Coordinates of C-alpha atoms in Angstrom, one line a residue:
M1 CA -8.1 88.3 81.5
I2 CA -8.2 91.7 83.4
R3 CA -5.0 92.6 81.6
F4 CA -6.1 96.2 82.2
W5 CA -6.0 96.1 85.6
R6 CA -2.7 93.8 85.8
Q7 CA -0.8 96.2 83.5
A8 CA -1.8 99.8 84.6
P9 CA 0.1 102.1 86.8
L10 CA -0.7 101.0 90.6
P11 CA -0.6 104.6 92.0
L12 CA -3.3 105.3 89.0
L13 CA -5.6 102.8 90.0
L14 CA -5.7 104.0 93.5
L15 CA -5.9 107.6 92.6
I16 CA -8.7 106.8 90.8
L17 CA -10.2 104.9 93.0
G18 CA -9.7 107.5 96.2
Y19 CA -11.2 109.8 94.1
G20 CA -14.5 107.8 94.1
F21 CA -14.5 106.9 97.5
W22 CA -14.2 110.6 98.4
V23 CA -16.6 111.8 95.8
S24 CA -19.2 110.3 97.4
P25 CA -18.8 107.0 100.0
D26 CA -21.7 105.0 98.5
F27 CA -18.9 104.3 95.4
K28 CA -17.6 102.2 98.1
E29 CA -20.3 99.6 97.4
I30 CA -20.5 99.6 94.0
A31 CA -16.4 99.6 93.7
A32 CA -16.6 96.8 96.2
G33 CA -19.5 94.4 93.7
V34 CA -17.8 95.3 90.5
A35 CA -14.1 93.9 92.0
L36 CA -16.3 90.7 93.7
F37 CA -17.7 90.7 90.1
L38 CA -14.4 89.9 88.4
F39 CA -13.0 88.2 91.5
G40 CA -15.5 86.1 90.8
M41 CA -15.0 85.5 87.1
L42 CA -10.8 84.9 87.8
S43 CA -11.7 82.1 90.0
L44 CA -14.0 80.3 87.3
E45 CA -11.0 80.6 85.5
K46 CA -8.6 79.1 87.3
G47 CA -11.4 76.5 88.0
F48 CA -11.8 75.6 84.6
K49 CA -8.4 75.5 83.9
A50 CA -7.9 73.2 86.1
F51 CA -9.8 70.6 84.2
T52 CA -7.4 71.9 80.1
G53 CA -4.6 69.0 81.1
G54 CA -6.8 67.4 78.1
T55 CA -10.6 66.9 78.7
L56 CA -11.4 69.9 77.1
E57 CA -9.5 70.1 74.6
Q58 CA -10.6 66.9 73.5
V59 CA -13.6 68.1 73.7
L60 CA -13.0 71.2 71.3
R61 CA -11.2 68.7 68.8
A62 CA -14.7 66.6 68.8
S63 CA -16.5 69.8 68.6
T64 CA -15.7 72.1 65.7
N65 CA -15.6 69.9 63.1
R66 CA -18.8 71.5 62.2
L67 CA -19.9 75.0 62.0
W68 CA -23.0 74.4 64.1
K69 CA -20.7 72.2 66.5
S70 CA -18.5 75.4 66.6
I71 CA -21.6 78.2 67.6
A72 CA -23.2 75.1 69.8
F73 CA -19.8 74.6 71.5
G74 CA -19.2 79.1 72.2
I75 CA -22.4 78.4 73.4
T76 CA -22.4 75.9 76.1
S77 CA -18.3 76.7 77.0
T78 CA -19.7 80.6 77.5
T79 CA -22.5 79.5 79.6
L80 CA -20.9 77.7 81.8
M81 CA -17.8 79.7 82.3
Q82 CA -20.0 83.2 82.2
S83 CA -16.8 84.6 80.3
S84 CA -16.9 85.1 76.7
T85 CA -13.4 87.1 76.4
L86 CA -12.1 83.8 77.8
V87 CA -12.8 81.4 75.8
S88 CA -12.3 83.9 73.2
L89 CA -8.2 84.1 74.1
V90 CA -8.7 79.7 74.5
T91 CA -9.8 79.7 71.9
I92 CA -7.3 82.1 69.8
S93 CA -4.5 79.6 71.6
F94 CA -6.5 76.6 69.5
V95 CA -6.2 78.5 66.7
S96 CA -2.4 79.9 66.7
A97 CA -1.5 76.3 67.4
E98 CA -3.6 74.9 65.2
M99 CA -5.6 73.0 66.9
I100 CA -8.4 74.0 65.1
T101 CA -9.1 75.6 62.0
L102 CA -9.8 79.4 61.5
A103 CA -13.6 78.4 60.1
A104 CA -13.6 76.5 63.5
G105 CA -12.4 79.3 65.6
I106 CA -14.5 81.5 63.4
G107 CA -17.9 79.7 65.0
V108 CA -16.9 80.0 68.4
I109 CA -16.1 82.8 68.5
M110 CA -19.9 83.3 67.4
G111 CA -21.7 81.1 69.7
A112 CA -19.2 82.7 72.8
N113 CA -21.2 86.3 72.1
L114 CA -24.3 84.5 72.0
G115 CA -23.4 82.6 75.5
T116 CA -23.0 85.8 77.1
T117 CA -26.2 86.8 76.8
T118 CA -26.9 84.3 79.2
G119 CA -25.4 86.3 81.4
A120 CA -27.7 89.1 81.5
W121 CA -30.9 86.5 81.4
L122 CA -29.0 85.2 84.3
I123 CA -28.3 89.4 86.6
A124 CA -31.7 90.3 85.7
G125 CA -34.1 87.8 85.6
L126 CA -32.1 86.4 89.0
G127 CA -29.9 88.5 91.2
L128 CA -31.8 91.2 91.3
R129 CA -34.8 89.9 92.2
V130 CA -34.1 87.5 94.9
D131 CA -31.3 87.1 97.9
I132 CA -29.0 86.1 96.0
A133 CA -26.4 86.9 98.9
G134 CA -27.9 84.2 100.5
Y135 CA -26.5 81.5 98.0
A136 CA -23.4 83.1 97.7
M137 CA -22.0 82.1 101.5
P138 CA -22.6 78.2 100.9
A139 CA -20.8 78.6 97.4
L140 CA -18.0 80.4 99.1
V141 CA -17.5 77.6 102.3
V142 CA -17.3 74.7 100.3
G143 CA -15.3 75.9 97.7
V144 CA -12.7 77.1 100.9
I145 CA -13.2 73.3 102.2
L146 CA -12.4 71.9 98.1
L147 CA -9.2 74.5 98.1
L148 CA -7.8 72.3 101.1
Q149 CA -8.1 69.4 99.4
R150 CA -4.8 67.9 98.1
S151 CA -6.9 66.4 94.8
K152 CA -6.4 68.9 92.0
V153 CA -9.8 67.8 90.4
L154 CA -11.4 69.1 94.0
Q155 CA -9.4 72.2 94.1
G156 CA -10.9 72.9 90.6
I157 CA -14.3 72.6 91.6
G158 CA -13.2 74.1 94.7
Y159 CA -12.2 77.6 92.4
L160 CA -15.4 77.5 90.4
A161 CA -18.2 77.4 93.6
L162 CA -15.8 80.1 94.6
G163 CA -16.5 81.8 91.6
V164 CA -20.2 81.1 91.9
G165 CA -20.1 82.8 95.4
F166 CA -18.1 86.1 94.3
L167 CA -20.6 86.1 91.5
F168 CA -23.5 86.7 93.4
L169 CA -22.1 88.5 95.9
G170 CA -20.6 91.3 93.4
I171 CA -24.3 91.4 91.9
H172 CA -25.8 91.8 95.8
Y173 CA -23.4 95.0 96.3
M174 CA -23.8 96.5 93.2
K175 CA -27.1 96.2 93.6
E176 CA -26.9 97.7 96.8
G177 CA -24.4 100.7 95.7
F178 CA -26.6 101.8 92.9
E179 CA -29.8 101.9 94.6
A180 CA -27.9 104.4 97.7
F181 CA -26.5 105.7 94.7
Q182 CA -29.7 106.9 93.1
G183 CA -30.5 109.7 95.9
A184 CA -27.0 111.6 95.0
F185 CA -27.3 111.1 90.7
D186 CA -29.9 110.9 88.8
L187 CA -28.2 110.0 85.0
S188 CA -31.7 109.2 83.3
G189 CA -32.2 112.7 83.2
Y190 CA -29.4 113.2 81.2
V191 CA -31.2 111.3 77.9
I192 CA -30.3 112.5 74.8
P193 CA -32.5 111.8 71.8
G194 CA -31.7 110.3 68.7
I195 CA -28.8 108.8 67.3
L196 CA -26.5 110.6 68.7
G197 CA -27.7 109.4 72.3
V198 CA -27.3 106.0 71.1
L199 CA -24.0 106.6 70.0
L200 CA -22.7 108.7 72.8
Y201 CA -24.1 105.5 75.5
T202 CA -22.7 103.0 73.1
G203 CA -19.1 104.4 73.0
I204 CA -19.6 104.3 77.1
G205 CA -20.6 101.1 77.3
M206 CA -17.7 99.9 74.7
L207 CA -14.9 102.4 77.3
I208 CA -16.5 100.6 80.4
T209 CA -16.6 97.4 79.0
V210 CA -12.1 97.9 77.5
I211 CA -11.7 98.9 81.1
M212 CA -13.5 96.3 83.6
Q213 CA -12.4 93.5 80.4
S214 CA -15.6 91.6 80.7
S215 CA -18.6 92.3 78.9
H216 CA -20.5 90.5 81.6
A217 CA -18.8 92.8 84.3
T218 CA -20.7 95.7 82.1
L219 CA -24.2 94.3 81.6
L220 CA -24.3 93.5 85.0
V221 CA -23.7 97.5 86.0
I222 CA -26.1 98.4 83.2
I223 CA -29.1 96.3 84.4
T224 CA -28.2 97.4 87.6
A225 CA -28.0 101.1 87.0
L226 CA -31.3 100.1 85.0
A227 CA -33.1 98.6 88.1
T228 CA -32.3 101.0 90.4
G229 CA -33.7 103.9 87.5
Q230 CA -29.9 105.6 87.5
I231 CA -30.3 104.9 83.5
S232 CA -33.2 105.2 80.8
Y233 CA -34.4 101.8 78.7
D234 CA -33.2 103.2 75.5
S235 CA -30.1 104.3 77.1
A236 CA -29.3 100.4 78.7
L237 CA -30.2 99.1 75.2
A238 CA -27.2 101.5 73.2
L239 CA -25.0 100.7 76.3
A240 CA -25.6 96.8 75.6
I241 CA -24.3 97.3 72.2
G242 CA -21.1 99.0 73.4
A243 CA -20.5 96.3 76.1
N244 CA -20.5 93.7 72.8
L245 CA -18.0 96.0 71.3
G246 CA -15.3 96.4 74.2
S247 CA -15.0 92.6 74.5
A248 CA -14.4 92.5 70.9
I249 CA -11.6 95.5 71.9
T250 CA -10.3 93.4 74.7
T251 CA -10.3 89.5 72.5
A252 CA -8.3 91.7 69.8
I253 CA -5.6 93.5 72.6
G254 CA -5.3 89.9 73.7
G255 CA -4.9 88.0 70.0
M256 CA -2.0 91.1 69.1
T257 CA 0.2 89.0 71.4
A258 CA -0.7 85.4 69.2
N259 CA 0.7 84.3 65.7
L260 CA -0.9 84.8 62.1
G261 CA -3.6 82.7 62.6
G262 CA -4.7 83.7 65.9
K263 CA -4.8 87.7 64.4
R264 CA -6.8 86.5 62.2
L265 CA -9.1 85.1 64.6
A266 CA -8.7 88.2 66.1
I267 CA -9.8 90.2 63.4
A268 CA -12.4 87.7 63.3
H269 CA -14.0 88.6 66.2
V270 CA -13.9 92.5 66.2
L271 CA -15.5 92.4 62.1
F272 CA -18.4 90.4 63.6
N273 CA -19.0 92.6 66.7
V274 CA -18.6 95.8 64.9
M275 CA -21.3 94.5 61.9
T276 CA -23.6 93.3 64.7
A277 CA -23.4 96.6 66.2
T278 CA -24.0 98.3 63.2
V279 CA -26.8 96.6 62.5
A280 CA -28.3 96.8 66.7
I281 CA -28.0 100.6 65.8
V282 CA -29.3 101.2 62.8
F283 CA -32.1 99.1 63.3
I284 CA -32.5 99.9 67.5
G285 CA -36.0 101.1 66.8
Q286 CA -37.4 98.0 64.6
M287 CA -35.6 95.7 67.5
A288 CA -37.4 97.4 70.4
W289 CA -40.0 96.7 68.9
A290 CA -39.2 93.4 67.8
V291 CA -38.3 92.9 71.6
D292 CA -41.9 94.3 73.2
H293 CA -43.3 91.9 71.0
L294 CA -41.5 89.0 71.2
G295 CA -41.9 89.9 75.1
A296 CA -45.7 90.3 75.5
L297 CA -45.7 86.7 73.7
I298 CA -43.5 85.0 76.4
G299 CA -45.1 86.7 78.8
L300 CA -43.4 90.3 80.1
A301 CA -44.9 93.0 81.0
D302 CA -44.4 96.5 79.3
D303 CA -43.0 97.5 82.4
E304 CA -40.2 94.7 82.3
Y305 CA -37.3 96.2 81.3
L306 CA -34.6 94.0 83.0
L307 CA -35.6 91.3 81.0
K308 CA -36.1 92.9 78.0
L309 CA -32.7 93.9 78.3
A310 CA -31.6 91.3 78.0
L311 CA -33.9 89.7 75.4
F312 CA -32.6 92.7 73.1
H313 CA -29.2 91.7 74.0
T314 CA -29.7 87.9 72.6
L315 CA -31.9 89.2 69.6
F316 CA -29.0 91.5 68.0
N317 CA -26.2 88.6 68.7
L318 CA -28.6 86.2 67.0
L319 CA -29.2 88.4 64.5
G320 CA -25.5 88.9 63.7
V321 CA -25.1 84.6 63.6
I322 CA -27.9 84.9 61.2
L323 CA -25.9 86.9 59.1
L324 CA -22.5 85.7 59.1
A325 CA -23.1 82.2 59.1
P326 CA -23.4 81.7 55.6
F327 CA -19.9 83.4 55.1
T328 CA -17.7 81.5 57.4
G329 CA -16.4 80.1 54.9
V330 CA -16.2 83.6 52.9
L331 CA -14.2 85.2 55.7
E332 CA -11.7 82.2 56.4
R333 CA -10.5 83.2 53.0
A334 CA -10.6 86.6 52.8
L335 CA -8.7 86.8 56.0
I336 CA -6.0 84.0 55.1
K337 CA -5.1 86.2 51.5
Y338 CA -5.2 89.5 53.1
V339 CA -4.7 88.6 56.7
N340 CA -1.0 88.2 55.8
P341 CA 1.8 90.3 57.2
A342 CA 5.3 89.8 56.1
P343 CA 6.6 86.2 56.7
K344 CA 8.7 85.9 59.3
S345 CA 12.6 85.0 58.7
R346 CA 12.6 81.0 58.9
E347 CA 14.6 81.0 62.6
K348 CA 12.0 83.3 64.2
P349 CA 9.4 80.5 66.2
L350 CA 6.7 80.7 63.4
Y351 CA 4.7 78.9 67.0
L352 CA 5.8 80.1 70.7
Y353 CA 4.0 82.7 71.6
P354 CA 2.6 84.4 75.3
G355 CA -1.2 83.0 74.1
A356 CA 0.0 79.6 74.1
L357 CA 0.8 79.4 77.8
E358 CA -3.2 79.4 78.2
T359 CA -3.1 75.9 78.7
P360 CA -0.8 73.0 79.1
A361 CA -2.7 71.4 75.3
T362 CA -2.4 74.1 73.6
A363 CA 1.3 74.7 75.1
I364 CA 1.9 71.2 74.1
S365 CA 0.9 71.6 70.5
A366 CA 2.5 74.9 69.9
L367 CA 5.5 73.3 71.2
R368 CA 5.4 70.6 69.2
K369 CA 4.3 72.5 66.0
E370 CA 7.5 74.8 66.8
V371 CA 9.5 71.2 66.7
G372 CA 8.1 70.7 63.2
H373 CA 9.9 73.8 62.1
L374 CA 13.3 73.4 64.0
Y375 CA 12.6 70.1 61.8
D376 CA 12.3 72.3 58.2
N377 CA 15.6 74.4 59.1
A378 CA 17.9 71.2 59.6
H379 CA 16.0 70.1 56.0
D380 CA 17.3 72.4 55.0
L381 CA 20.7 72.6 55.4
I382 CA 21.1 68.9 55.9
A383 CA 19.7 68.8 51.9
H384 CA 22.5 71.3 51.3
G385 CA 25.2 69.8 53.2
V386 CA 24.8 66.5 51.1
S387 CA 24.5 69.2 47.8
L388 CA 20.3 68.3 47.1
R389 CA 18.0 71.2 46.6
R390 CA 15.7 70.8 49.0
S391 CA 12.7 70.4 45.9
V392 CA 14.9 67.2 45.1
I393 CA 14.2 65.8 47.8
D394 CA 10.8 66.3 48.3
S395 CA 10.0 65.4 44.4
D396 CA 9.6 61.8 42.7
Q397 CA 12.9 62.7 41.1
S398 CA 15.3 59.9 41.3
L399 CA 17.9 60.2 44.2
A400 CA 20.4 57.5 42.5
D401 CA 20.1 59.8 39.5
A402 CA 20.0 63.1 41.6
V403 CA 24.1 62.0 43.2
K404 CA 25.8 60.5 40.6
N405 CA 24.5 63.7 38.1
T406 CA 26.1 66.1 41.0
R407 CA 28.4 68.4 38.9
R408 CA 28.9 70.6 42.4
I409 CA 28.8 71.1 45.7
I410 CA 26.7 74.1 46.7
P411 CA 28.8 76.0 49.3
L412 CA 27.6 76.3 52.6
D413 CA 28.8 77.9 55.8
V414 CA 27.3 75.2 58.3
D415 CA 28.8 77.6 61.0
D416 CA 26.5 80.6 60.2
V417 CA 23.3 78.8 59.0
Y418 CA 23.4 76.4 62.2
E419 CA 23.7 79.8 64.8
A420 CA 20.8 82.3 62.2
K421 CA 18.2 79.1 61.2
I422 CA 19.3 76.2 64.1
K423 CA 20.9 77.5 67.7
S424 CA 18.1 80.6 67.9
L425 CA 15.5 78.6 67.1
H426 CA 16.6 75.8 69.5
S427 CA 16.7 78.6 72.6
D428 CA 13.5 80.4 72.2
I429 CA 12.5 76.2 72.5
I430 CA 14.1 75.2 75.3
A431 CA 12.9 79.2 76.6
F432 CA 9.4 78.5 76.0
I433 CA 9.6 74.6 77.7
S434 CA 11.0 76.6 80.9
E435 CA 7.9 78.7 80.9
I436 CA 5.6 75.7 80.3
Q437 CA 7.4 73.0 83.1
G438 CA 6.4 76.6 85.7
R439 CA 2.9 75.9 85.9
E440 CA 1.2 73.0 87.0
L441 CA 1.4 70.2 84.5
S442 CA -0.2 66.1 84.6
Q443 CA 2.5 63.9 84.0
Q444 CA 1.2 63.1 80.7
S445 CA 2.4 66.5 80.0
V446 CA 5.8 66.8 81.1
E447 CA 6.8 63.4 79.3
Q448 CA 5.2 65.1 76.4
L449 CA 7.7 68.2 77.4
Y450 CA 11.2 66.1 77.1
D451 CA 10.3 64.2 74.1
L452 CA 9.6 66.8 72.5
Q453 CA 13.1 68.9 74.1
Q454 CA 15.2 65.6 73.1
A455 CA 13.5 65.7 70.1
S456 CA 14.7 69.9 69.4
R457 CA 18.1 67.9 71.1
D458 CA 18.6 65.5 68.7
I459 CA 17.5 67.8 65.8
V460 CA 20.6 69.9 66.4
E461 CA 22.7 67.0 66.7
A462 CA 22.1 66.1 63.3
V463 CA 22.9 69.6 62.0
K464 CA 26.0 69.4 63.9
A465 CA 27.1 66.2 62.6
T466 CA 26.4 67.5 59.1
K467 CA 29.2 70.0 59.6
H468 CA 31.3 67.1 60.5
L469 CA 30.6 65.7 57.0
Q470 CA 30.4 68.5 55.0
K471 CA 34.2 69.5 55.4
N472 CA 35.4 66.3 54.1
L473 CA 32.3 66.2 51.7
S474 CA 33.5 69.7 49.9
R475 CA 36.6 67.7 50.0
H476 CA 36.2 64.7 48.4
G477 CA 32.7 64.8 47.1
L478 CA 33.5 65.5 43.5
S479 CA 37.2 63.2 43.3
A480 CA 38.3 62.8 40.1
N481 CA 39.1 58.7 41.9
P482 CA 36.1 57.2 41.1
L483 CA 36.1 55.4 44.1
I484 CA 36.3 57.4 46.7
R485 CA 33.4 59.4 44.9
E486 CA 31.2 56.6 44.5
R487 CA 31.7 56.0 48.2
Y488 CA 31.1 59.2 49.2
D489 CA 27.9 59.5 47.1
V490 CA 26.6 56.0 49.0
I491 CA 26.6 58.1 51.6
R492 CA 24.7 61.5 49.9
L493 CA 22.6 58.6 48.9
Q494 CA 21.8 57.0 52.5
I495 CA 21.3 60.7 53.6
A496 CA 19.1 62.3 50.9
R497 CA 16.2 58.9 51.1
V498 CA 15.8 59.6 54.9
L499 CA 14.9 62.4 54.3
R500 CA 12.9 61.6 51.7
E501 CA 11.2 59.0 53.9
I502 CA 10.9 61.0 56.8
R503 CA 8.8 64.2 54.4
Q504 CA 6.8 61.7 53.3
L505 CA 5.8 60.7 57.2
R506 CA 4.6 63.4 58.1
T507 CA 2.9 64.7 55.1
Q508 CA 0.8 61.1 55.8
D509 CA -2.3 60.2 57.8
P510 CA -0.7 60.9 61.2
E511 CA -3.2 57.6 61.8
T512 CA -1.4 55.6 59.6
V513 CA 2.8 56.3 61.0
T514 CA 3.7 53.4 63.0
R515 CA 6.6 52.9 64.9
L516 CA 7.3 50.6 62.7
S517 CA 8.0 52.9 60.1
L518 CA 10.5 54.7 61.5
D519 CA 11.7 51.4 62.4
A520 CA 11.9 50.5 58.8
I521 CA 13.7 53.4 57.7
K522 CA 16.2 52.9 60.8
L523 CA 17.1 48.7 59.5
S524 CA 17.4 50.4 55.9
V525 CA 20.4 52.4 57.7
Q526 CA 22.1 49.8 59.8
K527 CA 21.9 47.8 56.4
S528 CA 23.9 50.5 54.6
G529 CA 26.3 51.2 57.0
R530 CA 27.2 47.6 57.3
S531 CA 27.3 47.6 54.0
F532 CA 29.8 50.6 53.0
T533 CA 31.7 49.5 56.1
A534 CA 32.1 45.8 54.6
D535 CA 33.0 47.4 51.0
L536 CA 35.2 49.8 52.2
N537 CA 37.5 47.1 54.0
E538 CA 37.5 45.0 50.8
L539 CA 39.2 47.5 49.2
I540 CA 41.9 48.1 51.8
R541 CA 42.6 44.3 51.3
G542 CA 42.9 44.9 47.7
R543 CA 44.9 48.0 48.8
R544 CA 42.3 49.9 45.9
L545 CA 42.3 52.2 48.6
S546 CA 44.3 53.3 51.0
S547 CA 43.9 52.6 54.9
S548 CA 44.2 56.2 56.3
I549 CA 41.1 58.2 53.3
A550 CA 39.2 55.0 54.3
T551 CA 39.2 55.6 57.6
S552 CA 37.8 58.8 57.1
M553 CA 35.0 57.8 54.9
M554 CA 34.3 55.3 58.1
N555 CA 34.2 58.5 59.8
D556 CA 32.1 60.0 57.5
E557 CA 29.8 57.2 57.4
N558 CA 29.3 57.2 61.2
Y559 CA 28.6 61.4 61.0
A560 CA 26.2 60.7 58.7
F561 CA 24.8 57.6 60.7
E562 CA 24.4 60.4 63.4
I563 CA 21.9 62.3 61.1
C564 CA 20.2 59.5 60.0
S565 CA 19.5 58.6 63.7
N566 CA 18.8 62.1 65.0
L567 CA 16.3 62.7 62.3
I568 CA 14.8 59.6 63.0
E569 CA 14.6 59.6 66.9
A570 CA 12.7 63.1 66.5
S571 CA 10.5 62.1 64.3
H572 CA 9.5 59.6 66.9
A573 CA 8.4 62.5 68.8
L574 CA 6.8 64.6 66.0
L575 CA 5.3 61.7 63.9
L576 CA 4.0 59.5 66.6
P577 CA 0.6 59.5 69.2
P578 CA 1.4 61.7 71.9
T579 CA 0.7 60.2 75.2
R580 CA 2.4 57.3 76.5
A581 CA -0.8 54.5 76.4
E582 CA -0.3 54.7 72.5
Q583 CA 3.0 54.7 72.7
S584 CA 2.8 51.9 74.2
A585 CA 0.4 50.0 72.7
E586 CA 2.6 50.9 69.0
G587 CA 6.1 49.4 71.5
Q588 CA 4.4 46.0 71.7
L589 CA 5.5 45.9 68.0
A590 CA 8.3 47.7 67.7
L591 CA 11.5 46.9 67.0
N592 CA 14.3 47.5 69.7
E593 CA 18.0 48.5 68.8
Q594 CA 18.9 44.8 69.3
D595 CA 16.5 43.2 66.8
I596 CA 17.2 46.1 64.6
A597 CA 20.8 45.3 64.8
R598 CA 20.3 41.7 64.2
M599 CA 17.9 41.8 61.0
A600 CA 20.4 44.1 59.5
G601 CA 23.3 41.5 59.6
G602 CA 25.4 42.2 62.6
N603 CA 25.4 41.4 66.1
S604 CA 23.4 41.8 68.7
N605 CA 25.0 44.9 70.4
P606 CA 23.6 48.3 68.4
R607 CA 25.8 51.2 66.4
T608 CA 28.2 52.4 69.2
R609 CA 28.8 56.1 67.5
T610 CA 32.9 56.6 68.4
H611 CA 35.2 59.0 66.0
T612 CA 38.6 59.6 66.1
D613 CA 40.2 63.1 65.6
E614 CA 41.1 61.9 61.7
N615 CA 38.5 64.1 60.1
E616 CA 40.6 67.3 62.0
K617 CA 43.7 66.0 61.4
T618 CA 43.7 65.0 57.6
A619 CA 42.3 66.1 54.5
G620 CA 40.4 62.9 53.9

């Protein structure tokens, strides 16, 4: 939030402020009011982020499975946080991480626009009618006391109290500043009649919001200026429309750093606000008439312009929601169809972007998706490494027949593909994890990060083992000796089965996947390895295979075991429940290494994975 102030050159900002202070001493109070108001919003943002270790995200998931719930969530969250920009940017993060659908995100955006109108009501109805600074002092004192506590929850509440206090102080100083400023300038004398004036003041409102990065701050300026007679009521209506347009632009700027899903939602926000503003501008006369009549019904006097402005702000945002809500599904499909820029190459991150770091939940969700992307790359490479197409593994076709009927070994430069498709993406994942670790995390989040980092490493190790296996497979996979070819077919078939079974688990409902599902695959790999070794020993005893080629086969089967084991381990982090408590419950039923080894028919020691240099020394 407030990206403009963080990124704009400091000398330029100081020059602008210095000029304002020089032109009018009264400008200092207005500038101080805006600064305190923005700082209060930053404090609220930080306070609410203290509760995003799981609570806010869980509420979001449960609150966005229906459009009306998404809209209600947007209204509620924006009313509490008093920042539609914050809610919009966080929602973009959730959509980008695929934690909620694009349609749900559009609903939250619509609700956020409606929720931001509560700020206008609070400022117009309370902030400028009472000595609000008197309420700010206790909030600041309580906030500082809570910040000194060790509990992160209490510190979060402290930031919320500080936020409220600084918001109130900002409103107070803005009011005082405009009252003093009134003697020097009277902007109400510069009213431009007709549609030209509406468009001009709409543009001014939009510009102010883009600079301040907050439609709430803009509304504060508008209402305080209206209260002191600096602007006319008609001009205030147009400025309020511009504030809405400006908030969409700030969200769009933030959304440009997101992935495709986030960009689509940012575009939806712009379309919604442009449509709402267009309707409000075209029918501004009719809406002003409606405000007068509705105001009379609820007891507003004809000269209650502040509350009438708040009512106008609510009405045109409500009208936008009513107009767009029935077409949310149509808009979602259109965005998916038409907002589809050139796809990124597979080796580039699809889910890792700066906005995903807004909360631990969005960061970890994006990271899990990216590790899944890395797995997909490894899946393709390993499939080609055993000379099978991905389409074959993903189909219902008999893998045994596909392996048996192989007529050629697929040429594959594993080193080249590893560098382009695996290593670069793994490096991006590690860099992203480092960024997350530099933030405040719960113990559960730290454990999830470790699991996903280990999963990424397991995937890389599986690919490295494929590199070793592929050397001998390309030499002996289609050997004229049926005994050699059949044994390599067994190795290829085992890897292909593991790839298919994990793929099938990844396409299932996550609720149906358990640790036992993966243990069953691991048990199958153990049994296959023991059977393979026993078969080779029998062939050596019968002198049907030389010990040198048989030893090479054993090493290659060991590489195959590494591939399968690492893929299964990586799948634990991608498929199983993310929380330790859920994993612990699953673990009560899961098999340990000794259980699997015993069931596979061996001793109780887990299989060790050691290699000789036979593969490097011999042709076999």
